[in-house]
Short mmCIF file of C-alpha atoms in Angstrom, two decimals:
data_model
loop_
_atom_site.label_atom_id
_atom_site.label_comp_id
_atom_site.label_asym_id
_atom_site.label_seq_id
_atom_site.Cartn_x
_atom_site.Cartn_y
_atom_site.Cartn_z
CA MET A 175 -69.57 -9.04 -145.77
CA SER A 176 -65.95 -10.68 -145.60
CA ASN A 177 -65.17 -13.29 -143.16
CA ALA A 178 -62.39 -11.52 -141.93
CA ARG A 179 -64.42 -8.43 -141.42
CA THR A 180 -67.11 -10.24 -139.73
CA ALA A 181 -64.49 -12.08 -137.06
CA ARG A 182 -64.23 -8.59 -135.54
CA TYR A 183 -67.53 -7.56 -134.66
CA SER A 184 -68.51 -8.16 -130.97
CA ARG A 185 -70.99 -11.21 -130.44
CA ARG A 186 -72.25 -9.95 -127.77
CA GLY A 187 -73.46 -6.45 -129.18
CA LEU A 188 -74.79 -8.00 -132.28
CA LEU A 189 -76.73 -10.19 -130.51
CA ALA A 190 -78.26 -7.23 -128.72
CA ALA A 191 -79.31 -5.47 -131.40
CA GLY A 192 -82.49 -5.76 -133.64
CA GLY A 193 -81.38 -7.28 -136.78
CA ALA A 194 -77.70 -7.55 -135.90
CA LEU A 195 -77.30 -11.18 -136.24
CA GLY A 196 -74.58 -12.95 -137.96
CA LEU A 197 -71.82 -14.16 -135.90
CA GLY A 198 -72.87 -17.72 -134.62
CA ALA A 199 -69.95 -20.25 -134.44
CA LEU A 200 -69.32 -21.79 -137.20
CA VAL A 201 -69.24 -25.37 -137.37
CA THR A 202 -68.24 -27.95 -139.98
CA ALA A 203 -71.31 -29.99 -141.33
CA CYS A 204 -70.86 -33.83 -141.87
CA GLY A 205 -72.38 -35.79 -144.36
CA SER A 206 -71.67 -35.65 -147.82
CA GLU A 207 -71.58 -32.37 -150.08
CA ASP A 208 -71.54 -33.77 -153.33
CA SER A 209 -75.35 -34.87 -153.49
CA LYS A 210 -77.56 -33.31 -156.59
CA ASP A 211 -80.59 -34.09 -153.94
CA GLY A 212 -82.10 -30.92 -152.62
CA GLY A 213 -83.91 -31.68 -149.78
CA GLY A 214 -87.50 -31.43 -149.60
CA SER A 215 -88.46 -33.44 -152.30
CA ASP A 216 -90.55 -36.29 -151.00
CA ALA A 217 -93.97 -34.99 -149.56
CA LYS A 218 -94.27 -38.29 -147.39
CA GLY A 219 -91.05 -37.51 -145.46
CA ALA A 220 -91.14 -39.50 -141.91
CA ALA A 221 -93.69 -41.75 -143.21
CA LYS A 222 -90.97 -43.46 -145.33
CA SER A 223 -88.66 -46.20 -144.24
CA GLY A 224 -85.95 -45.57 -146.18
CA PRO A 225 -83.15 -43.01 -146.88
CA TRP A 226 -82.85 -39.67 -145.76
CA SER A 227 -81.01 -36.51 -147.39
CA PHE A 228 -81.16 -32.56 -147.44
CA LYS A 229 -78.97 -30.34 -149.03
CA ASP A 230 -78.95 -27.14 -146.61
CA ASP A 231 -77.99 -23.06 -147.77
CA ARG A 232 -74.10 -24.06 -146.88
CA GLY A 233 -74.45 -25.97 -149.95
CA LYS A 234 -74.03 -29.25 -147.73
CA THR A 235 -76.29 -32.52 -147.94
CA VAL A 236 -76.52 -34.38 -144.91
CA SER A 237 -77.78 -38.00 -145.79
CA LEU A 238 -79.17 -41.01 -143.32
CA ASP A 239 -79.85 -44.63 -143.61
CA HIS A 240 -83.81 -42.94 -142.55
CA VAL A 241 -85.39 -40.28 -141.15
CA PRO A 242 -84.27 -38.58 -138.15
CA THR A 243 -86.11 -38.22 -135.09
CA ARG A 244 -83.88 -37.74 -132.65
CA ILE A 245 -83.41 -34.00 -134.05
CA VAL A 246 -81.93 -31.34 -132.17
CA ALA A 247 -82.33 -27.70 -133.20
CA PHE A 248 -82.37 -23.75 -132.08
CA THR A 249 -84.99 -22.59 -130.35
CA GLY A 250 -86.90 -20.75 -133.22
CA VAL A 251 -86.32 -23.40 -135.90
CA ALA A 252 -88.01 -26.51 -133.56
CA ALA A 253 -91.12 -23.93 -132.93
CA ALA A 254 -90.99 -23.42 -136.93
CA LEU A 255 -90.96 -27.09 -137.27
CA TYR A 256 -93.52 -27.75 -134.59
CA ASP A 257 -95.97 -25.47 -136.72
CA TYR A 258 -95.59 -27.88 -139.62
CA GLY A 259 -96.25 -30.91 -137.14
CA ILE A 260 -92.68 -32.15 -136.60
CA GLU A 261 -91.81 -32.14 -133.18
CA VAL A 262 -88.35 -31.55 -131.77
CA LYS A 263 -87.17 -32.72 -128.64
CA GLY A 264 -84.11 -31.34 -127.61
CA VAL A 265 -83.22 -27.47 -128.22
CA PHE A 266 -80.69 -24.94 -127.65
CA GLY A 267 -81.36 -20.87 -127.61
CA PRO A 268 -83.88 -18.88 -125.82
CA THR A 269 -86.54 -21.03 -124.62
CA ARG A 270 -87.62 -20.62 -120.99
CA THR A 271 -87.68 -16.92 -119.55
CA LYS A 272 -86.33 -16.37 -115.85
CA ASP A 273 -90.47 -17.20 -114.46
CA GLY A 274 -89.67 -20.44 -116.67
CA LYS A 275 -92.46 -19.17 -119.12
CA ALA A 276 -92.04 -20.13 -122.74
CA ASP A 277 -89.30 -17.36 -124.61
CA VAL A 278 -91.05 -15.44 -127.50
CA GLN A 279 -88.94 -17.58 -129.87
CA ALA A 280 -90.35 -21.01 -128.65
CA GLY A 281 -93.61 -19.99 -130.26
CA ASP A 282 -96.72 -22.78 -129.61
CA MET A 283 -93.98 -25.16 -127.91
CA ASP A 284 -94.68 -26.82 -124.56
CA VAL A 285 -91.47 -25.71 -123.17
CA SER A 286 -91.71 -27.95 -119.89
CA LYS A 287 -91.49 -31.13 -122.31
CA LEU A 288 -88.31 -30.03 -123.89
CA THR A 289 -84.15 -31.11 -123.21
CA VAL A 290 -82.64 -27.60 -123.02
CA PHE A 291 -78.74 -28.00 -123.94
CA GLY A 292 -78.35 -24.24 -123.39
CA ASN A 293 -80.70 -21.45 -122.85
CA ARG A 294 -78.77 -18.44 -123.51
CA PHE A 295 -75.91 -17.49 -125.59
CA ASP A 296 -72.61 -19.41 -125.76
CA GLN A 297 -74.24 -22.02 -123.39
CA PHE A 298 -74.18 -25.28 -124.71
CA ASN A 299 -74.06 -28.53 -122.46
CA VAL A 300 -71.97 -30.81 -124.86
CA GLU A 301 -72.12 -33.67 -122.32
CA GLN A 302 -75.76 -33.67 -122.04
CA TYR A 303 -76.07 -33.53 -125.92
CA ALA A 304 -74.06 -36.52 -126.52
CA ALA A 305 -75.74 -38.59 -124.16
CA PHE A 306 -78.98 -37.24 -125.93
CA GLN A 307 -78.07 -39.51 -129.05
CA PRO A 308 -78.56 -36.29 -131.64
CA GLU A 309 -78.88 -37.61 -135.42
CA VAL A 310 -79.29 -34.24 -137.06
CA LEU A 311 -78.57 -30.77 -135.39
CA ILE A 312 -80.47 -27.64 -137.15
CA THR A 313 -79.85 -24.13 -136.69
CA THR A 314 -80.17 -21.30 -139.12
CA THR A 315 -76.94 -18.96 -140.19
CA PHE A 316 -76.92 -15.22 -140.04
CA ASP A 317 -73.26 -14.46 -142.20
CA ALA A 318 -72.00 -15.71 -145.67
CA ALA A 319 -70.08 -17.91 -143.75
CA GLY A 320 -72.50 -20.46 -142.60
CA SER A 321 -71.57 -20.12 -138.95
CA LEU A 322 -74.49 -21.84 -137.14
CA TRP A 323 -76.49 -19.37 -134.81
CA TYR A 324 -76.16 -20.20 -131.12
CA VAL A 325 -73.32 -22.89 -131.65
CA PRO A 326 -70.81 -21.66 -128.95
CA LEU A 327 -67.19 -21.28 -130.75
CA ALA A 328 -65.54 -22.92 -127.68
CA SER A 329 -67.10 -26.18 -128.41
CA LYS A 330 -68.02 -26.07 -131.81
CA ASP A 331 -66.01 -28.89 -132.95
CA LYS A 332 -66.93 -31.30 -129.89
CA ILE A 333 -70.56 -30.70 -131.26
CA ALA A 334 -70.07 -30.91 -134.91
CA LYS A 335 -68.52 -34.49 -133.81
CA LEU A 336 -71.48 -35.81 -132.30
CA ALA A 337 -74.10 -35.32 -135.25
CA PRO A 338 -74.27 -33.85 -138.97
CA SER A 339 -75.58 -30.10 -139.20
CA VAL A 340 -78.43 -28.39 -141.21
CA ALA A 341 -78.29 -24.36 -141.84
CA VAL A 342 -81.19 -22.28 -143.21
CA SER A 343 -79.91 -19.30 -144.17
CA VAL A 344 -81.25 -16.18 -142.64
CA PHE A 345 -78.80 -13.55 -144.29
CA ASP A 346 -79.10 -10.93 -146.92
CA ARG A 347 -82.28 -12.51 -148.38
CA GLN A 348 -85.97 -11.84 -148.19
CA MET A 349 -88.55 -13.76 -145.74
CA PRO A 350 -90.05 -15.40 -148.53
CA LYS A 351 -86.96 -17.60 -149.25
CA PRO A 352 -86.01 -18.75 -146.06
CA LEU A 353 -90.02 -19.35 -145.64
CA GLN A 354 -89.80 -21.72 -148.32
CA ARG A 355 -86.63 -23.36 -147.15
CA MET A 356 -88.02 -24.34 -143.78
CA ALA A 357 -91.14 -26.02 -145.46
CA GLU A 358 -89.08 -28.20 -147.21
CA LEU A 359 -86.76 -28.83 -144.85
CA ALA A 360 -90.07 -29.94 -142.48
CA GLN A 361 -91.73 -31.96 -145.22
CA SER A 362 -88.52 -34.41 -145.77
CA LEU A 363 -88.97 -34.82 -142.12
CA GLY A 364 -92.57 -36.01 -142.56
CA ALA A 365 -94.49 -32.51 -142.82
CA ASP A 366 -97.42 -32.81 -145.49
CA LEU A 367 -97.44 -29.49 -147.10
CA LYS A 368 -101.00 -29.42 -148.61
CA ALA A 369 -102.19 -30.16 -145.16
CA ALA A 370 -105.40 -27.71 -145.11
CA ASN A 371 -103.64 -25.82 -142.08
CA VAL A 372 -100.11 -25.42 -144.17
CA VAL A 373 -102.34 -24.48 -147.34
CA GLU A 374 -104.34 -21.62 -145.23
CA ALA A 375 -101.22 -20.20 -143.19
CA LYS A 376 -99.66 -19.48 -146.67
CA LYS A 377 -102.52 -17.77 -148.33
CA ARG A 378 -102.74 -15.68 -145.09
CA PHE A 379 -98.99 -14.61 -145.40
CA GLU A 380 -99.45 -13.89 -149.13
CA ALA A 381 -102.51 -11.98 -148.57
CA ALA A 382 -100.66 -9.94 -145.45
CA SER A 383 -97.83 -9.18 -147.98
CA GLU A 384 -99.99 -7.63 -150.32
CA ARG A 385 -102.12 -5.74 -147.67
CA LEU A 386 -98.38 -4.56 -146.87
CA ARG A 387 -97.61 -3.55 -150.30
CA LYS A 388 -100.97 -1.43 -150.83
CA ALA A 389 -100.43 0.13 -147.49
CA ALA A 390 -96.81 1.21 -148.23
CA LYS A 391 -97.62 2.41 -151.55
CA SER A 392 -101.04 4.39 -150.37
CA ARG A 393 -98.62 6.02 -147.25
CA PRO A 394 -95.12 6.52 -148.56
CA GLU A 395 -94.29 9.38 -146.35
CA ILE A 396 -94.44 7.11 -143.10
CA LYS A 397 -91.06 6.98 -142.21
CA VAL A 398 -90.44 3.48 -139.94
CA LEU A 399 -87.75 2.86 -137.85
CA ALA A 400 -86.22 -0.39 -136.51
CA GLY A 401 -84.95 -0.06 -133.18
CA SER A 402 -83.63 -2.29 -130.36
CA ALA A 403 -82.93 -1.45 -126.61
CA SER A 404 -80.12 -1.96 -123.99
CA ASP A 405 -79.33 -0.45 -120.90
CA ALA A 406 -76.52 1.91 -122.55
CA ILE A 407 -77.07 1.70 -126.52
CA PHE A 408 -80.12 2.08 -128.57
CA TYR A 409 -79.50 0.35 -131.65
CA VAL A 410 -80.79 1.50 -135.17
CA SER A 411 -81.09 -1.47 -137.88
CA GLY A 412 -80.36 -0.84 -141.69
CA SER A 413 -82.65 -3.02 -143.95
CA ASN A 414 -79.88 -4.98 -145.50
CA PHE A 415 -78.75 -8.34 -144.23
CA SER A 416 -82.07 -8.67 -142.13
CA ILE A 417 -84.99 -11.06 -143.89
CA ASP A 418 -87.73 -9.26 -142.44
CA LEU A 419 -86.54 -6.07 -143.39
CA GLU A 420 -85.10 -6.84 -146.54
CA TYR A 421 -89.00 -7.90 -147.91
CA PHE A 422 -90.69 -5.14 -146.17
CA LYS A 423 -88.78 -2.50 -148.18
CA ALA A 424 -89.14 -4.98 -151.34
CA LEU A 425 -92.93 -4.50 -150.41
CA GLY A 426 -92.43 -0.31 -150.22
CA VAL A 427 -92.04 0.47 -146.50
CA ASN A 428 -90.15 3.12 -145.85
CA PHE A 429 -87.44 2.93 -143.44
CA VAL A 430 -85.27 5.09 -141.80
CA GLU A 431 -81.54 3.76 -143.16
CA PRO A 432 -78.48 4.76 -141.24
CA PRO A 433 -74.93 5.87 -143.43
CA LYS A 434 -73.31 2.73 -144.19
CA LYS A 435 -70.68 4.73 -142.94
CA ALA A 436 -72.22 4.77 -139.32
CA MET A 437 -72.59 1.01 -139.35
CA GLU A 438 -69.49 0.08 -140.43
CA ALA A 439 -68.22 -1.03 -136.79
CA ASN A 440 -70.97 -3.33 -136.97
CA GLY A 441 -70.95 -5.05 -140.07
CA GLY A 442 -73.57 -2.63 -142.28
CA TRP A 443 -76.26 -4.40 -139.82
CA PHE A 444 -76.60 -1.09 -137.55
CA GLU A 445 -75.74 2.05 -135.95
CA ASN A 446 -75.13 2.96 -132.08
CA LEU A 447 -76.69 5.46 -130.44
CA SER A 448 -76.59 7.19 -127.26
CA TRP A 449 -80.05 7.18 -125.52
CA GLU A 450 -78.95 11.03 -125.70
CA ASN A 451 -79.45 10.61 -129.51
CA VAL A 452 -82.17 8.48 -130.16
CA ASP A 453 -84.07 11.10 -132.01
CA LYS A 454 -81.38 11.44 -134.16
CA TYR A 455 -83.73 9.77 -137.13
CA PRO A 456 -87.28 11.19 -137.04
CA ALA A 457 -89.99 8.10 -137.85
CA ASP A 458 -93.57 8.18 -137.58
CA VAL A 459 -93.39 4.56 -136.86
CA ILE A 460 -90.86 2.40 -134.41
CA MET A 461 -90.38 -1.49 -134.72
CA MET A 462 -88.80 -2.64 -131.77
CA ASP A 463 -86.99 -5.88 -131.11
CA ASP A 464 -89.35 -8.29 -129.09
CA ARG A 465 -86.38 -10.79 -127.79
CA ALA A 466 -86.00 -11.23 -124.19
CA SER A 467 -82.71 -10.26 -124.48
CA THR A 468 -83.47 -6.37 -124.93
CA ILE A 469 -85.44 -4.13 -122.88
CA GLN A 470 -89.22 -3.57 -124.24
CA PRO A 471 -90.67 -0.41 -124.59
CA ALA A 472 -92.89 -0.52 -121.58
CA ASP A 473 -89.71 -0.66 -119.68
CA ILE A 474 -87.86 2.08 -121.41
CA THR A 475 -87.61 4.75 -118.72
CA GLU A 476 -85.24 7.12 -120.71
CA ALA A 477 -86.68 10.83 -120.74
CA THR A 478 -85.53 11.12 -124.55
CA TRP A 479 -87.38 7.85 -125.63
CA LYS A 480 -90.56 8.92 -124.36
CA LYS A 481 -90.55 12.76 -126.02
CA LEU A 482 -90.18 10.76 -129.42
CA PRO A 483 -93.10 11.96 -131.47
CA ALA A 484 -93.85 8.21 -132.24
CA VAL A 485 -93.87 7.01 -128.85
CA LYS A 486 -95.89 9.96 -128.01
CA ALA A 487 -98.29 9.16 -130.61
CA GLY A 488 -98.39 5.54 -129.34
CA GLN A 489 -97.17 4.48 -132.87
CA VAL A 490 -94.64 1.67 -131.34
CA ILE A 491 -95.13 -2.10 -132.45
CA SER A 492 -93.23 -5.01 -132.14
CA ARG A 493 -90.87 -6.48 -134.26
CA SER A 494 -88.85 -10.07 -134.55
CA PRO A 495 -85.48 -9.91 -135.62
CA GLU A 496 -85.17 -13.68 -135.72
CA PRO A 497 -89.04 -14.87 -136.94
CA ILE A 498 -89.94 -18.15 -136.42
CA LEU A 499 -90.00 -19.49 -139.84
CA SER A 500 -93.40 -20.63 -140.38
CA TYR A 501 -95.89 -19.23 -142.30
CA ASP A 502 -98.29 -19.17 -139.62
CA LYS A 503 -95.54 -17.47 -137.14
CA CYS A 504 -94.74 -14.51 -139.74
CA THR A 505 -97.95 -13.64 -140.93
CA PRO A 506 -98.87 -11.54 -137.76
CA LEU A 507 -95.49 -9.75 -138.27
CA VAL A 508 -96.80 -8.37 -141.91
CA GLU A 509 -99.85 -7.36 -140.69
CA ASN A 510 -98.71 -5.68 -137.65
CA LEU A 511 -96.65 -3.24 -139.91
CA ALA A 512 -99.73 -2.88 -142.41
CA LYS A 513 -101.86 -1.85 -140.28
CA ALA A 514 -99.50 0.75 -138.42
CA ILE A 515 -98.83 2.28 -141.47
CA GLU A 516 -102.28 2.16 -142.69
CA SER A 517 -103.35 4.13 -139.10
CA ALA A 518 -100.22 6.07 -138.48
CA LYS A 519 -100.58 9.81 -138.26
CA LYS A 520 -97.49 11.58 -139.75
CA VAL A 521 -95.76 12.66 -136.75
CA ALA A 522 -92.04 13.14 -137.76
#
């Protein structure tokens, strides 16, 4: 996907659609770019008193004279690091719901103890961020250009001057790769990847993946649709670009694939459907976007939705288009899909 084409897509529309995430604001990373060291090679990480460096997925290396502790991260990234024992105190992105509870992207973190610089898209308090004195900003990137997810375009330059940035790519690759990269990043910050809970979590993920592979092979007739709901539009995601759908497809899952032409206006990520046409693609299992910015299945009142065979059969499961990149959090996503395919009735 070319940068020129990317720039034309609606950032609001991409934010709303399941799996259609690729236009975070571009921030130029600070720090050296010519280091030959890949991050995460030292298992002791933060226990060291010496310098720290990490080469991110943009090919940029950030180097500091010590392991950073004043870390600011996108909420989902902070949640992944938390699962490895790395506590991030400053975050930006969906952290608290309207009632003050933890957003789904906050994972197991205690959100009452976090400094939140922005809780929604295009919101980032630069003055508060500067006062925090960040040592590094960490987020994901959803496009080939390396744009930093949830860093606003309007303030990206000011933010870039205050601390170097690190990006983990979640664009056009399968889930195991960004999981590995996040683990390496966590290790560089002090996580012990040989800890019993970490080793066990990875084993569970691998077992879940094998279960899904077997389920898909034994039930090739089960058609799965990845959707996301808004007031006016139902989005159907293609399996390209999204780390979860690409991985599940590689394991054999039979996905609904909108024609490329139907997805062109949205960068090849998804097709927009009116609610009147929500039955365009037959599906036996529907995976629905679980983010707070979308309408959840229980709250969809459209008659066309309620008449869908998969809905009537109770074969609707949740999907995390922005999965928390720890083995602990990704395992249930794989297990849920495997279970749904194993038990699904052929209704489409």
